[in-house]
Structures are given as structure tokens and as C-alpha cells.
PDB file of C-alpha atoms in Angstrom:
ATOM      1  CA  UNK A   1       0.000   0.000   0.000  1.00 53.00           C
ATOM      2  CA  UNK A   2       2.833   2.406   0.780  1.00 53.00           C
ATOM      3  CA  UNK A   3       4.461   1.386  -2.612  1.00 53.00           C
ATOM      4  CA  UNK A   4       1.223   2.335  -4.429  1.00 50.00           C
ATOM      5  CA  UNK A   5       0.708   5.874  -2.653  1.00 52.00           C
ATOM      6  CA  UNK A   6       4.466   6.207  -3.655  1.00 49.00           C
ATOM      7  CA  UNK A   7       4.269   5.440  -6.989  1.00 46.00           C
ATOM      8  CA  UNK A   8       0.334   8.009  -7.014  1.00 47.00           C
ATOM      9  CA  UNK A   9       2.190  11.065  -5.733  1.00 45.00           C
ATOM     10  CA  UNK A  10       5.277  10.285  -8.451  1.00 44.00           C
ATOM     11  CA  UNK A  11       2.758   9.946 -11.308  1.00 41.00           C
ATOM     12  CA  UNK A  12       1.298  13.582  -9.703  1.00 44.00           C
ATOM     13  CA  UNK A  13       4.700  15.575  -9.607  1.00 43.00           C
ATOM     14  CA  UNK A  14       4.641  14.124 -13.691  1.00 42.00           C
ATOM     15  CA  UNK A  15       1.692  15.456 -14.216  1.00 40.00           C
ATOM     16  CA  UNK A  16       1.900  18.681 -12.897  1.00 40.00           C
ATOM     17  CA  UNK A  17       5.342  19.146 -14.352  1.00 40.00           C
ATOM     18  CA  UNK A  18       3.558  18.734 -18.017  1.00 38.00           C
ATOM     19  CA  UNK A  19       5.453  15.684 -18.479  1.00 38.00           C
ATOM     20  CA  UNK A  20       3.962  13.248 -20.839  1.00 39.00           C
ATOM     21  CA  UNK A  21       4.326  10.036 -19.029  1.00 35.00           C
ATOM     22  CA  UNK A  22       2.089   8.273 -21.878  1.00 39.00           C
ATOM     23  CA  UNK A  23       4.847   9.091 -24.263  1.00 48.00           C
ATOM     24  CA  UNK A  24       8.993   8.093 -23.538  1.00 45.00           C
ATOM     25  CA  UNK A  25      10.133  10.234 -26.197  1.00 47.00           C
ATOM     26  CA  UNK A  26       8.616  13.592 -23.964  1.00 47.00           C
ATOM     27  CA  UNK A  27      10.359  13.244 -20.597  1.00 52.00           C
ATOM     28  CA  UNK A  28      11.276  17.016 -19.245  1.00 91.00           C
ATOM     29  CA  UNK A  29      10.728  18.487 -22.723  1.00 94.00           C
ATOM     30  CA  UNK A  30       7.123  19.208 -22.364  1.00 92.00           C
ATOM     31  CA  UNK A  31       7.691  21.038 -18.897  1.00 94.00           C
ATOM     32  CA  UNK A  32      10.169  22.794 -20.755  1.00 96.00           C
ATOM     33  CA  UNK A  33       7.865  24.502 -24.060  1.00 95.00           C
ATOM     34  CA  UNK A  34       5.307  25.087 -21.398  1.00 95.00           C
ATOM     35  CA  UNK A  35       7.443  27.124 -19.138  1.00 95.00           C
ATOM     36  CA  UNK A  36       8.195  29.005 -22.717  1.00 97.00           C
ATOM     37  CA  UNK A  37       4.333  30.038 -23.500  1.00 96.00           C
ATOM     38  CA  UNK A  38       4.058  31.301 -20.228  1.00 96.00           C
ATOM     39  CA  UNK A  39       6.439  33.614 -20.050  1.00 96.00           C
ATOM     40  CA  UNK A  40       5.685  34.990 -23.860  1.00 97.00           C
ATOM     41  CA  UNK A  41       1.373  34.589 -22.870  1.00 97.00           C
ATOM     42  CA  UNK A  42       1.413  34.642 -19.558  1.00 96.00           C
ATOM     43  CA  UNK A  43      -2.705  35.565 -19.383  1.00 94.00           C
ATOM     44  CA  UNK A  44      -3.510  32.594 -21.889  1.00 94.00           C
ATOM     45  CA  UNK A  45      -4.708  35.237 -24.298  1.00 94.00           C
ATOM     46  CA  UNK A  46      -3.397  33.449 -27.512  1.00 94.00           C
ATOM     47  CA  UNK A  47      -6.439  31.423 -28.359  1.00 92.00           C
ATOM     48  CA  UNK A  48      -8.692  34.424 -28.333  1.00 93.00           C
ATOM     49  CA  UNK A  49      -6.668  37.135 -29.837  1.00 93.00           C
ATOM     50  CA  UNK A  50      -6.461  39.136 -32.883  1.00 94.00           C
ATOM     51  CA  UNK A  51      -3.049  39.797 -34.426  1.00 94.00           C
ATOM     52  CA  UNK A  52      -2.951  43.168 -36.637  1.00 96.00           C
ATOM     53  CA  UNK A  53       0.860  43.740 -37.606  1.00 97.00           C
ATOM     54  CA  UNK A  54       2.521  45.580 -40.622  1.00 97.00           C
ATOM     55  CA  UNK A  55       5.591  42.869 -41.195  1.00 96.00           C
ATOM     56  CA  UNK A  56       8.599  43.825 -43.464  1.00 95.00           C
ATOM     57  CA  UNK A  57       9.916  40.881 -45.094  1.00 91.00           C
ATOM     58  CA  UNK A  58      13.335  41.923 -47.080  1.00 87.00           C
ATOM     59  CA  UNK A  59      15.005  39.179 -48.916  1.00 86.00           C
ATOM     60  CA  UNK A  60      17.624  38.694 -51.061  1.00 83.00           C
ATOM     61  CA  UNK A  61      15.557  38.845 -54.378  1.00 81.00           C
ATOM     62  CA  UNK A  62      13.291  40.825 -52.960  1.00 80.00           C
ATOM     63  CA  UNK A  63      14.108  43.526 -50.489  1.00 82.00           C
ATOM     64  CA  UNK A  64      10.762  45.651 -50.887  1.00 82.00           C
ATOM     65  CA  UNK A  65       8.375  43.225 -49.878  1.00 86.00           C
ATOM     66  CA  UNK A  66       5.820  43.884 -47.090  1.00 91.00           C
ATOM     67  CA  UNK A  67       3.073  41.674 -45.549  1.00 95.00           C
ATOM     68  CA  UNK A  68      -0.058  43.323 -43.366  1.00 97.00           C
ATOM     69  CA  UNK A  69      -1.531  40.187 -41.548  1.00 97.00           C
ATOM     70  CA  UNK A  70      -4.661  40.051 -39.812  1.00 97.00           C
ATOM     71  CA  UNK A  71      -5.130  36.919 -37.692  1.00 96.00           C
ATOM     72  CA  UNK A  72      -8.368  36.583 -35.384  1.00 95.00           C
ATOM     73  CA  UNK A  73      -7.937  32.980 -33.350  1.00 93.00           C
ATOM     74  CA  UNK A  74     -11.755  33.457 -31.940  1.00 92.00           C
ATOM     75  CA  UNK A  75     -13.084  32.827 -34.958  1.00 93.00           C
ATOM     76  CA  UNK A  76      -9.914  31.379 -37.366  1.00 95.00           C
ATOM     77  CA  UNK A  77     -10.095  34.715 -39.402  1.00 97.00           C
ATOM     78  CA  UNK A  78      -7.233  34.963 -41.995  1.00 97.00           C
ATOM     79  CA  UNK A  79      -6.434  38.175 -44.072  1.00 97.00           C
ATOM     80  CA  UNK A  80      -3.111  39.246 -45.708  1.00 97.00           C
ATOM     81  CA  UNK A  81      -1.853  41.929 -47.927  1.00 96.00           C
ATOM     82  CA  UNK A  82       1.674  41.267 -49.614  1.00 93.00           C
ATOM     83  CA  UNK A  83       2.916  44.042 -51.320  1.00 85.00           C
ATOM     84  CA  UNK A  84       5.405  43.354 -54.196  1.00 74.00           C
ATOM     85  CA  UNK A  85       7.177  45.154 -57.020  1.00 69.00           C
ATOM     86  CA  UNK A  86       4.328  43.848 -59.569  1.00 71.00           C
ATOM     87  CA  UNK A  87       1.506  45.010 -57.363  1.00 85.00           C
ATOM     88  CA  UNK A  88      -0.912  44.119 -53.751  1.00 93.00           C
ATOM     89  CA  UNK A  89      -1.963  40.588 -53.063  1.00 95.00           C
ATOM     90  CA  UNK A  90      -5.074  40.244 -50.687  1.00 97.00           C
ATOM     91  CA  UNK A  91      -6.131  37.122 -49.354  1.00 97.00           C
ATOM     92  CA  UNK A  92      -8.835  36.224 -47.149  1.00 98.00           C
ATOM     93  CA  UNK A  93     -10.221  32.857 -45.652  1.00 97.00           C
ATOM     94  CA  UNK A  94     -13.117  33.204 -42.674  1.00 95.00           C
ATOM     95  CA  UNK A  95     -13.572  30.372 -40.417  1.00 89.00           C
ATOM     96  CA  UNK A  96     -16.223  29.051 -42.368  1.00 89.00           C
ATOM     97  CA  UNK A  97     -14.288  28.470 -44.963  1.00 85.00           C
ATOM     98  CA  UNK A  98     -14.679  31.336 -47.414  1.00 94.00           C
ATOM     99  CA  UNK A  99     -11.928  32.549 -49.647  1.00 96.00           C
ATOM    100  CA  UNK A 100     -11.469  35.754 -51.372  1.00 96.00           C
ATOM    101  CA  UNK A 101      -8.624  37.002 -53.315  1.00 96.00           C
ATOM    102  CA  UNK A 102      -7.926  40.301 -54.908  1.00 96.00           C
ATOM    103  CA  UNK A 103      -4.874  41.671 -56.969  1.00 94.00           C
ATOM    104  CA  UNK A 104      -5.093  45.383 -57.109  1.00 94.00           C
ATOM    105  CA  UNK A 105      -8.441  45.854 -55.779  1.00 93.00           C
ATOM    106  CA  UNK A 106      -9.590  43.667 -58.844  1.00 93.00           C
ATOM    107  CA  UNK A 107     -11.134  40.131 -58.200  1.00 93.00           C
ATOM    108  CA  UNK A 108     -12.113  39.315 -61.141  1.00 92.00           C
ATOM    109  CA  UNK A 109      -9.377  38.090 -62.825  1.00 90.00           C
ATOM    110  CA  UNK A 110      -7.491  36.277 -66.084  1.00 93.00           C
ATOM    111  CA  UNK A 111      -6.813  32.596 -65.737  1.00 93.00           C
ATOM    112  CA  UNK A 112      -3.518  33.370 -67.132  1.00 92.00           C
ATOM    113  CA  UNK A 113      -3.050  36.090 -64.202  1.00 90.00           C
ATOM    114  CA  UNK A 114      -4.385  33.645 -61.982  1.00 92.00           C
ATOM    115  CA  UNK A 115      -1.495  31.379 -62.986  1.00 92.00           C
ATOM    116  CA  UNK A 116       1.098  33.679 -62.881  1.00 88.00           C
ATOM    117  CA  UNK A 117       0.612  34.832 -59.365  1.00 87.00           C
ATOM    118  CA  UNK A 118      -0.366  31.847 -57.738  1.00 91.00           C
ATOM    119  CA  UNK A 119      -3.716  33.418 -56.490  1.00 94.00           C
ATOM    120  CA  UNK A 120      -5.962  30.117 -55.919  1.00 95.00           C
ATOM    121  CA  UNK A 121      -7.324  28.768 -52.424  1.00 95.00           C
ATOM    122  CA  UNK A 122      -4.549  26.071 -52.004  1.00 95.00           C
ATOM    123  CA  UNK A 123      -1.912  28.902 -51.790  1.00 95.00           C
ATOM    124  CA  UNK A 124      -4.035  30.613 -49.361  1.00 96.00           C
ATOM    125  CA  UNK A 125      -4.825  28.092 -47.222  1.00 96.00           C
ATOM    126  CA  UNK A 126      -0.457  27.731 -47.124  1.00 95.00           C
ATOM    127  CA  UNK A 127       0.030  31.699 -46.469  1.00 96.00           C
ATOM    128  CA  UNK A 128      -2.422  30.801 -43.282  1.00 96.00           C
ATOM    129  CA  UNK A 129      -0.856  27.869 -42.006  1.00 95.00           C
ATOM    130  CA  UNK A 130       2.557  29.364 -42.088  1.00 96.00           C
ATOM    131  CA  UNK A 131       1.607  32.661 -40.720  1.00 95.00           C
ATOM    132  CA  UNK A 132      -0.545  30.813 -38.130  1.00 94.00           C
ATOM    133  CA  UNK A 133       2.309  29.245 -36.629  1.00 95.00           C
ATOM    134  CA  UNK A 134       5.441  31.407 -36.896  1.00 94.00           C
ATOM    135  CA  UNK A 135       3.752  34.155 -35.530  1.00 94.00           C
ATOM    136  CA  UNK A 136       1.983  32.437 -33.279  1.00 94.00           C
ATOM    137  CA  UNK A 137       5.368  31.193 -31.787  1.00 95.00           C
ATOM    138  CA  UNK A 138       5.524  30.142 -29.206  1.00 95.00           C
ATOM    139  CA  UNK A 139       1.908  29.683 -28.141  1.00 95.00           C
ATOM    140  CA  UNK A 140       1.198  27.956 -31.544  1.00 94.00           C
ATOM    141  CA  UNK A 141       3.382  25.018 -31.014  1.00 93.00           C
ATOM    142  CA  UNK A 142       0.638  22.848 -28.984  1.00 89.00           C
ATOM    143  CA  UNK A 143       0.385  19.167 -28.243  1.00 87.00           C
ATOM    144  CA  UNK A 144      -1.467  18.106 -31.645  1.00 89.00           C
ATOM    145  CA  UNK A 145       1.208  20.027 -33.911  1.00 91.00           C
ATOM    146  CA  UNK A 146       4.159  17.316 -33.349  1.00 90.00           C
ATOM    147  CA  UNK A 147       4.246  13.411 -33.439  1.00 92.00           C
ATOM    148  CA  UNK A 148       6.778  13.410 -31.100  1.00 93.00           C
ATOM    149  CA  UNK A 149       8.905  15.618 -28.958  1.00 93.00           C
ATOM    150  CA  UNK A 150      12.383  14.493 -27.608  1.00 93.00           C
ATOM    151  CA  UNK A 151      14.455  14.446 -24.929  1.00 94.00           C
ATOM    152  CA  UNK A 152      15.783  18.103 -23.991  1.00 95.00           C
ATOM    153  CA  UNK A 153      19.764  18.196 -24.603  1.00 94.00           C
ATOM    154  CA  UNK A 154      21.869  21.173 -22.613  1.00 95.00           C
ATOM    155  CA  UNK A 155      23.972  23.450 -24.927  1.00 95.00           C
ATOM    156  CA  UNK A 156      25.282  26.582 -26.045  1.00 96.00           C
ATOM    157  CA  UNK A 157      24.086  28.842 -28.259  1.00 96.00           C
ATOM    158  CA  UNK A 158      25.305  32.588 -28.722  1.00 92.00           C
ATOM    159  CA  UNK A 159      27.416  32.241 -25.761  1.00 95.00           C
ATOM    160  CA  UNK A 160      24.253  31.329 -23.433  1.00 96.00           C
ATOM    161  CA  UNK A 161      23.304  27.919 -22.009  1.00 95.00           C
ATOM    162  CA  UNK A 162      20.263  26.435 -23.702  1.00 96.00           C
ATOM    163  CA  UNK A 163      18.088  23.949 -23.960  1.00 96.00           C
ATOM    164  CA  UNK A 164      17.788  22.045 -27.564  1.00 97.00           C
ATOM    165  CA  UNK A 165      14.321  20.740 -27.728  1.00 97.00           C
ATOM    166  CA  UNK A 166      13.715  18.443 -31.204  1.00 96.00           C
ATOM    167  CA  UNK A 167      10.633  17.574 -32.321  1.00 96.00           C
ATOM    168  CA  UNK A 168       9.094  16.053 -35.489  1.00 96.00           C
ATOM    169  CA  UNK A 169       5.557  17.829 -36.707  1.00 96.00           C
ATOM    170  CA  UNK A 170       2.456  15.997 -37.892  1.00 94.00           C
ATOM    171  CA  UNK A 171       2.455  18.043 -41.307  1.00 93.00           C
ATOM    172  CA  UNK A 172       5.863  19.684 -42.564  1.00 93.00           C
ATOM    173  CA  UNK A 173       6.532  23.375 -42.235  1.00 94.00           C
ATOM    174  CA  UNK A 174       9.872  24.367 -43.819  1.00 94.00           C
ATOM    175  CA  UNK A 175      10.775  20.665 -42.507  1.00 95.00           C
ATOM    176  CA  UNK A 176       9.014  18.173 -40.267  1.00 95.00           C
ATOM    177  CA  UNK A 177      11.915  18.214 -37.968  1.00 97.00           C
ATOM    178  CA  UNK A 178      12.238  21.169 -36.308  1.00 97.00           C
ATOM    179  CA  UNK A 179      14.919  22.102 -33.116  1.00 97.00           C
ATOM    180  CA  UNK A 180      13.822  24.905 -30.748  1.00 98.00           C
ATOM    181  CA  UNK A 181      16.939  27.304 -28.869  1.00 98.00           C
ATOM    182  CA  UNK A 182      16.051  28.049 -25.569  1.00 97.00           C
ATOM    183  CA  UNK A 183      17.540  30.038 -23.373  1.00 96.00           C
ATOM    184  CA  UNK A 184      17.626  28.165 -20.093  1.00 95.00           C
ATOM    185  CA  UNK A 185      17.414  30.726 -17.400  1.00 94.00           C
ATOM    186  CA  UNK A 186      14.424  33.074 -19.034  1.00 96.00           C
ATOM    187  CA  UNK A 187      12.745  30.272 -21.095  1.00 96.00           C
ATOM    188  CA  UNK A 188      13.449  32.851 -24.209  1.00 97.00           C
ATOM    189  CA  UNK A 189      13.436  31.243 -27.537  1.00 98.00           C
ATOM    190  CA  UNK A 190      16.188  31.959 -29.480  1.00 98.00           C
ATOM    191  CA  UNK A 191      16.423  30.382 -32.671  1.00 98.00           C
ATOM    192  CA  UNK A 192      14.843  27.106 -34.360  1.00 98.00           C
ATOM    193  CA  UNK A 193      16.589  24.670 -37.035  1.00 98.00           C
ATOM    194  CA  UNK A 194      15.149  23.357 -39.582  1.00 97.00           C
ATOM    195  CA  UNK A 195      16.816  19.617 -40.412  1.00 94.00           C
ATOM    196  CA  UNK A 196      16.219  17.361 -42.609  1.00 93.00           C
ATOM    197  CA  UNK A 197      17.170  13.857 -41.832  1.00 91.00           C
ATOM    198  CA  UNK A 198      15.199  12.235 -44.767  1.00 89.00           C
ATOM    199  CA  UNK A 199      17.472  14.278 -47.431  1.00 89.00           C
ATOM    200  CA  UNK A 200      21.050  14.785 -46.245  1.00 85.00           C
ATOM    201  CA  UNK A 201      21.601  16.552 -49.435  1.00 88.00           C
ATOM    202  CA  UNK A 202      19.387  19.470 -48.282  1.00 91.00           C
ATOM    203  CA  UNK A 203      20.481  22.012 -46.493  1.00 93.00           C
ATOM    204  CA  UNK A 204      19.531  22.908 -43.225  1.00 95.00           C
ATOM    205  CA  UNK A 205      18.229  26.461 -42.347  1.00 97.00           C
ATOM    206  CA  UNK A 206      17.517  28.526 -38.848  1.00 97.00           C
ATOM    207  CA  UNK A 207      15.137  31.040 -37.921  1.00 98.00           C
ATOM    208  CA  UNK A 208      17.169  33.005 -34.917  1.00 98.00           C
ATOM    209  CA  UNK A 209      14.845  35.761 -32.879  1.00 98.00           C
ATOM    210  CA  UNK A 210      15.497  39.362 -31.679  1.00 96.00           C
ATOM    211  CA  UNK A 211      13.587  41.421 -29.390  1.00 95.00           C
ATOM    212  CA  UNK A 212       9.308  41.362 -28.398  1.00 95.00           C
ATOM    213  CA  UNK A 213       6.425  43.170 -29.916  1.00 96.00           C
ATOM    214  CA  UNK A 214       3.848  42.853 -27.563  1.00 95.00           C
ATOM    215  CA  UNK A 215       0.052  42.950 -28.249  1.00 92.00           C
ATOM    216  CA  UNK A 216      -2.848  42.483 -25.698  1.00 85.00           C
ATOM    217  CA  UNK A 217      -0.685  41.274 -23.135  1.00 91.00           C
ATOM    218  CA  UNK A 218       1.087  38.695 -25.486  1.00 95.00           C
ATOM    219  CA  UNK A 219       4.945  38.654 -26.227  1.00 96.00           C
ATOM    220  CA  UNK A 220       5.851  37.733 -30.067  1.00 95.00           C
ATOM    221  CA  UNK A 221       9.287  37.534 -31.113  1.00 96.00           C
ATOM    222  CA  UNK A 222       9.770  40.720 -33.426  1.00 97.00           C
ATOM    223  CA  UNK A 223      12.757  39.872 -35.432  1.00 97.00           C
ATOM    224  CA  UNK A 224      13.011  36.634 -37.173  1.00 97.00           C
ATOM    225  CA  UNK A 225      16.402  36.322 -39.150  1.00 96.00           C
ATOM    226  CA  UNK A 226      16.950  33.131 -41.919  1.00 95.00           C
ATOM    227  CA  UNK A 227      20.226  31.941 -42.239  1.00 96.00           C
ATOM    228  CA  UNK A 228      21.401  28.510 -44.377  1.00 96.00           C
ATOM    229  CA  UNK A 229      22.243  26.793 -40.848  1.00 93.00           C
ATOM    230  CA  UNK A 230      25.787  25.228 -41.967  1.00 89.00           C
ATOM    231  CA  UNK A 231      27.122  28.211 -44.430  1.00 93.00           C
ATOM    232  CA  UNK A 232      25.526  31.108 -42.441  1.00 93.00           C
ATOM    233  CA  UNK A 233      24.525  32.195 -45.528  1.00 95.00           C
ATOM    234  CA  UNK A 234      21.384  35.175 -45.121  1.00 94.00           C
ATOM    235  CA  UNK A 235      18.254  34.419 -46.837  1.00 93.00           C
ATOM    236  CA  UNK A 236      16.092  37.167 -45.535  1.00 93.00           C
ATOM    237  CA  UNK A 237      14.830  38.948 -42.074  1.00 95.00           C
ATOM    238  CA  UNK A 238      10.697  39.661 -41.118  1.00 96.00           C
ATOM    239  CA  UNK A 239      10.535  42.600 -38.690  1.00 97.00           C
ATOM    240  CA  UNK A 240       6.981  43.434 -36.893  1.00 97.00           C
ATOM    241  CA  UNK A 241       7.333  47.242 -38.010  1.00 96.00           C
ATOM    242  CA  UNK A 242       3.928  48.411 -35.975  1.00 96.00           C
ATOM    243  CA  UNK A 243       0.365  47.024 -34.842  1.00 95.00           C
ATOM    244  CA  UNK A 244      -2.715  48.360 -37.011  1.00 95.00           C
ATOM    245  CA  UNK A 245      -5.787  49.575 -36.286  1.00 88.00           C
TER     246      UNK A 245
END
């Protein structure tokens, strides 16, 4: 009987750590990207919020491109507008599944236009997925995103001690196999790598993070810098510029 209430208070602590005790591959991990969302949503707004940022997105080919995104998580509300040399993109997709798409104001358009700019529902419904979840980081990496979440290793990182949390998604974003940089004393996340164990041949790229934009109480990592992970080689930065009305 001792060994029993013993065994009930060491399946609590597991518990209430946000272990995974159901899964081997979890162990302190969980505890670990939990103690992360708090400190970037500590209020739990995430799920209920509306996101209304003006984004710069230089890149190499491209250094004039700008993205306003409007996510609302109450009701899964997507809207973008990308502006690029050859004109504005507008996409919208409501909860209930409604998609509108406008180039210049115009939405009406060409199948050959069409075409050309990629402006169909499939491409939407990509724009929202990504969007969803890199600017929903940290809060948007929940429990029915990954297959499975490994270990936590100790290392360092920018001359701070982190943790390096791996984890493998359900659906790929960039990669399936994604490894978050966490700084171990503030829970800050600091970069994630993209590998890509199935193809050796490809190479492996990292998102690393600089400062917070705040909105309603939530903390979202403001600068996101791409680099090819093994070269260093700069593919691009996305800056939250301002919030919008």
C-alpha cells in the first residue's frame, strides 16, 4: 500500500510538471515549451486574440516586400496583404471556410493572371498555415502540432546555455523536424533549425529571434532572421514594423 501511494504522488509531480508520461520520447521536454508560453502569454490570451501587424519581409531577391496580416484565433479569421514590385496581393479565408482574393483591388481576374501569381485557395490556405504558426510562436506550437517531442539536450548557443528541444511535426513546415533554442534561465526562444534527416543533401536552415512586440498582453518575437544553418549564408529577415488599427 505504501508502494502504491508512492508510486500516485510520483505519477502527480509528472503530471503537474507537463510531463507526458504516456509518451517516452517527452520526458522534461514538455515542462520545458510550457514554461516558454508562459512567459511569452502569460494571461492565456493566444487562443482568443487578434493579431494586426505591418511585417517587413526583405530578402535577397526581394528587399521591398511587405506583408499586413490580420489573424483573429476566436473565430480562425485569416487576411493578408503582400505588397510586391508587380503590385498588392489580398487574401482572405473566414472560419467558415470562405476565400477571397484580390490583386489590385480587382477580383475578377485572367486565368492566365491567376497562374502567374499563384492566387488560388490552395496557396491561401499555405500563407495561413505558415503565418498561423510562426507568428503564433511560441503559443502555436501545442500538443497536436508534433508526433513526437524528444528528450531536452543542454547546450550553447550565442554564448548562453540552452536547452535544444527536437521535435518532429504531424504536417511539414519548412521541414518536419524542427529544433527549438532556448535560453535556459528566461525560457526565451532563441532560434529554431530546420533539419532534414530524410534528405542529407538538403540544407539545413535557422530562424534566430530578436527582441518582443507585444500585443494584448502577449509577447511575439519581433525579429526573425533566416540563415542557411551550416554556411551562415542570409536568406532574408521579417521585422513586426507596428500594430494596425
Amino acid at each position: 500500500m505504501k508502494t502504491l501511494k508512492l508510486f500516485t504522488v510520483f505519477l502527480f509531480i509528472l503530471v503537474a510538471l507537463g510531463w507526458k508520461t504516456n509518451n517516452p520520447n517527452c520526458k522534461n521536454s514538455t515542462y520545458i515549451l510550457n514554461q516558454v508560453k508562459e512567459k511569452y502569454d502569460v494571461n492565456h490570451h493566444w487562443a482568443t486574440s487578434e493579431i494586426k501587424v505591418h511585417i517587413q519581409e526583405p530578402r535577397v531577391n526581394n528587399p521591398q516586400r511587405y506583408t499586413k496580416l490580420n489573424l483573429k484565433n476566436s473565430d480562425d479569421y485569416f487576411e493578408m496583404e503582400r505588397f510586391r514590385e508587380d503590385g498588392i496581393v489580398k487574401r482572405i479565408l473566414t472560419g467558415d471556410g470562405e476565400s477571397k482574393i484580390f490583386l489590385n483591388g480587382e477580383s475578377e481576374l485572367p486565368k492566365s493572371i491567376i497562374e502567374q501569381y499563384r492566387l488560388n485557395v490552395e496557396r491561401s490556405i499555405g500563407h495561413k498555415k505558415f503565418y498561423k504558426l510562426m507568428y503564433g510562436l511560441p503559443m502555436s506550437l501545442s500538443d497536436n502540432l508534433w508526433e513526437q517531442i524528444r528528450p531536452a539536450q543542454k547546450a550553447e548557443f550565442g554564448g548562453m546555455e540552452v536547452y535544444r528541444v527536437a521535435m518532429e511535426l504531424k504536417d511539414e513546415m519548412i521541414s518536419k523536424h524542427w529544433t527549438l533554442l532556448i535560453e535556459v534561465e528566461t525560457y526565451t526562444l532563441l532560434a529554431i533549425e530546420f533539419n532534414h534527416p530524410e534528405d542529407p543533401g538538403k540544407e539545413e536552415e535557422i530562424i534566430t529571434f530578436e527582441g518582443e512586440f507585444e500585443i494584448d498582453g502577449i509577447k511575439i518575437p519581433r525579429i526573425r532572421n533566416w540563415y542557411i544553418k551550416g554556411t551562415n549564408e542570409y536568406l532574408g529577415t521579417d521585422i513586426i514594423v507596428e500594430e494596425l488599427n
